[in-house]
Each structure stands twice: as structure tokens, then as C-alpha cells.
PDB file of C-alpha atoms in Angstrom:
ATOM      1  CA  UNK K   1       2.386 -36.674   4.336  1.00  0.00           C
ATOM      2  CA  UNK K   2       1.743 -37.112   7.990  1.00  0.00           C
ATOM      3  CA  UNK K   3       1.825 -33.977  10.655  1.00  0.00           C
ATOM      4  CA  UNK K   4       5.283 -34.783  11.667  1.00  0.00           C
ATOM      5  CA  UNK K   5       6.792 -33.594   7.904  1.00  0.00           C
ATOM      6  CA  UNK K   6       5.640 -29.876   8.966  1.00  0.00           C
ATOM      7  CA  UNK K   7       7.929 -27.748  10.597  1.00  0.00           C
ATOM      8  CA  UNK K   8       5.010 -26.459  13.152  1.00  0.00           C
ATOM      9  CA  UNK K   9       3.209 -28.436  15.721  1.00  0.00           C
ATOM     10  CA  UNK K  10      -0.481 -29.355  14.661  1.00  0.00           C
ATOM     11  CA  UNK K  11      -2.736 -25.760  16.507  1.00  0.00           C
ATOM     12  CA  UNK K  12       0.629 -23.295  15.783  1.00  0.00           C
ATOM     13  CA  UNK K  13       0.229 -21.289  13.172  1.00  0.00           C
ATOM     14  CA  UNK K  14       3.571 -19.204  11.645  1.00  0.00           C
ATOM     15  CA  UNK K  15       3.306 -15.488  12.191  1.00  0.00           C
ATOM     16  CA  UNK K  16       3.551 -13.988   8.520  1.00  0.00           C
ATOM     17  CA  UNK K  17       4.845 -10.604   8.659  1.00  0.00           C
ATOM     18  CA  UNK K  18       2.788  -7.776   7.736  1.00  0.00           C
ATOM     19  CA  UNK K  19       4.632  -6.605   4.687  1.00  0.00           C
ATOM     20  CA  UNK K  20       4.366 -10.165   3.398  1.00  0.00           C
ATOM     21  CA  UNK K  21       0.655 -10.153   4.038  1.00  0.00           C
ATOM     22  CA  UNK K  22       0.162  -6.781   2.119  1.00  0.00           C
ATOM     23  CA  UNK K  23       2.127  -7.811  -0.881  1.00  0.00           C
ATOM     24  CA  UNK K  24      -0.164 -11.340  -1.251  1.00  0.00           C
ATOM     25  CA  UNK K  25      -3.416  -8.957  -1.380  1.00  0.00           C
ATOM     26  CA  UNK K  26      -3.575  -8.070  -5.205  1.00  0.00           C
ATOM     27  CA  UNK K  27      -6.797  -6.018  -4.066  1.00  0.00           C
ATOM     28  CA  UNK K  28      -4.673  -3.857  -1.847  1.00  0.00           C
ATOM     29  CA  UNK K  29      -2.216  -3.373  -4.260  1.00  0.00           C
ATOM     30  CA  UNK K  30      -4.182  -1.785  -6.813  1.00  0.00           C
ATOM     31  CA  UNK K  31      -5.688   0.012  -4.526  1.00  0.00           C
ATOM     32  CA  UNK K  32      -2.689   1.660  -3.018  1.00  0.00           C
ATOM     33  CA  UNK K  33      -1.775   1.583  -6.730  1.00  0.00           C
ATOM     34  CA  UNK K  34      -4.455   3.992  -8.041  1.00  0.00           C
ATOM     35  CA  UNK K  35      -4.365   5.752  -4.610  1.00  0.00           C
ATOM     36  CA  UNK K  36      -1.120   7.152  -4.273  1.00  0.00           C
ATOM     37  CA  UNK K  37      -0.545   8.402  -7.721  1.00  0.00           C
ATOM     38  CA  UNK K  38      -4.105  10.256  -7.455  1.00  0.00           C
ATOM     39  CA  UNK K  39      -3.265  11.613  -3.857  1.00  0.00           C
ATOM     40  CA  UNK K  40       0.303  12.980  -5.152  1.00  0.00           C
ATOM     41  CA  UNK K  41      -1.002  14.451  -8.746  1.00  0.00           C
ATOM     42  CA  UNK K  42      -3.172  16.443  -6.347  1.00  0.00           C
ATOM     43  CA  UNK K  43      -1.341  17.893  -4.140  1.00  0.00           C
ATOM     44  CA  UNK K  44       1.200  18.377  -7.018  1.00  0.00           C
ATOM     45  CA  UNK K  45      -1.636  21.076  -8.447  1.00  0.00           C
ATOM     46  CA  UNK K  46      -2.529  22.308  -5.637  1.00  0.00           C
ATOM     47  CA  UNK K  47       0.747  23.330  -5.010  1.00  0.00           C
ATOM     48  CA  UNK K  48       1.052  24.555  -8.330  1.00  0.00           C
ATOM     49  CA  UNK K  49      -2.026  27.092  -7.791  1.00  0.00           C
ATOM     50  CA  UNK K  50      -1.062  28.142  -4.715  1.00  0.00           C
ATOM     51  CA  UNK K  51       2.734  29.314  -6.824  1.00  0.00           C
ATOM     52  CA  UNK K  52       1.374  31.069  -9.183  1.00  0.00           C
ATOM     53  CA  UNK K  53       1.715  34.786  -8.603  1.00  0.00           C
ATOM     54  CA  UNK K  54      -1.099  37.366  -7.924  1.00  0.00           C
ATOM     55  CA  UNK K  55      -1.917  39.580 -10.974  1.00  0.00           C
ATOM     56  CA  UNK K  56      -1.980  43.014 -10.499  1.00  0.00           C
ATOM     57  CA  UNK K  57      -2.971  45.628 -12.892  1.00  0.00           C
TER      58      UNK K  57
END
């Protein structure tokens, strides 16, 4: 295949979107997939405590 088969002139590079980007990075992925249920679960209890009624005697 010669230069001339490719859509882009030889120095141009496509601009990949940013979503596209994040979704070829398996690293980020688990990270964000470990991350977010750990961030949520937390706040989750935290809410929890803060619910629970003071005791009185």
C-alpha cells in the first residue's frame, strides 16, 4: 500500500475523540471501574450514619 490509499495526507494525524480514547485504555477502565463503585458504597454509608436517629434515654 502506498500513502495515497490513506484517507489523510502523510504529517495529519485524525483527531480521535476523547470518549473514544478513554474507552481504548483498559487501564482506565478498571480503574474508573473499581473507583466509582467504592466512591458510591461510601457515601451510601455515610449517609446511612448520618440517618440514623439519636438515642435518647
Amino acid at each position: 500500500m502506498t500513502s495515497q490509499d490513506n484517507n489523510t495526507p502523510d504529517g495529519e494525524h485524525e483527531h480521535i475523540p476523547f470518549f473514544q480514547r478513554m474507552m481504548d485504555n483498559p487501564f482506565l477502565l478498571l480503574f474508573i471501574g473499581v473507583v466509582m463503585p467504592t466512591v458510591f458504597y461510601i457515601l451510601w454509608g455515610v449517609m446511612e450514619i448520618a440517618t440514623i436517629p439519636i438515642a435518647t434515654y
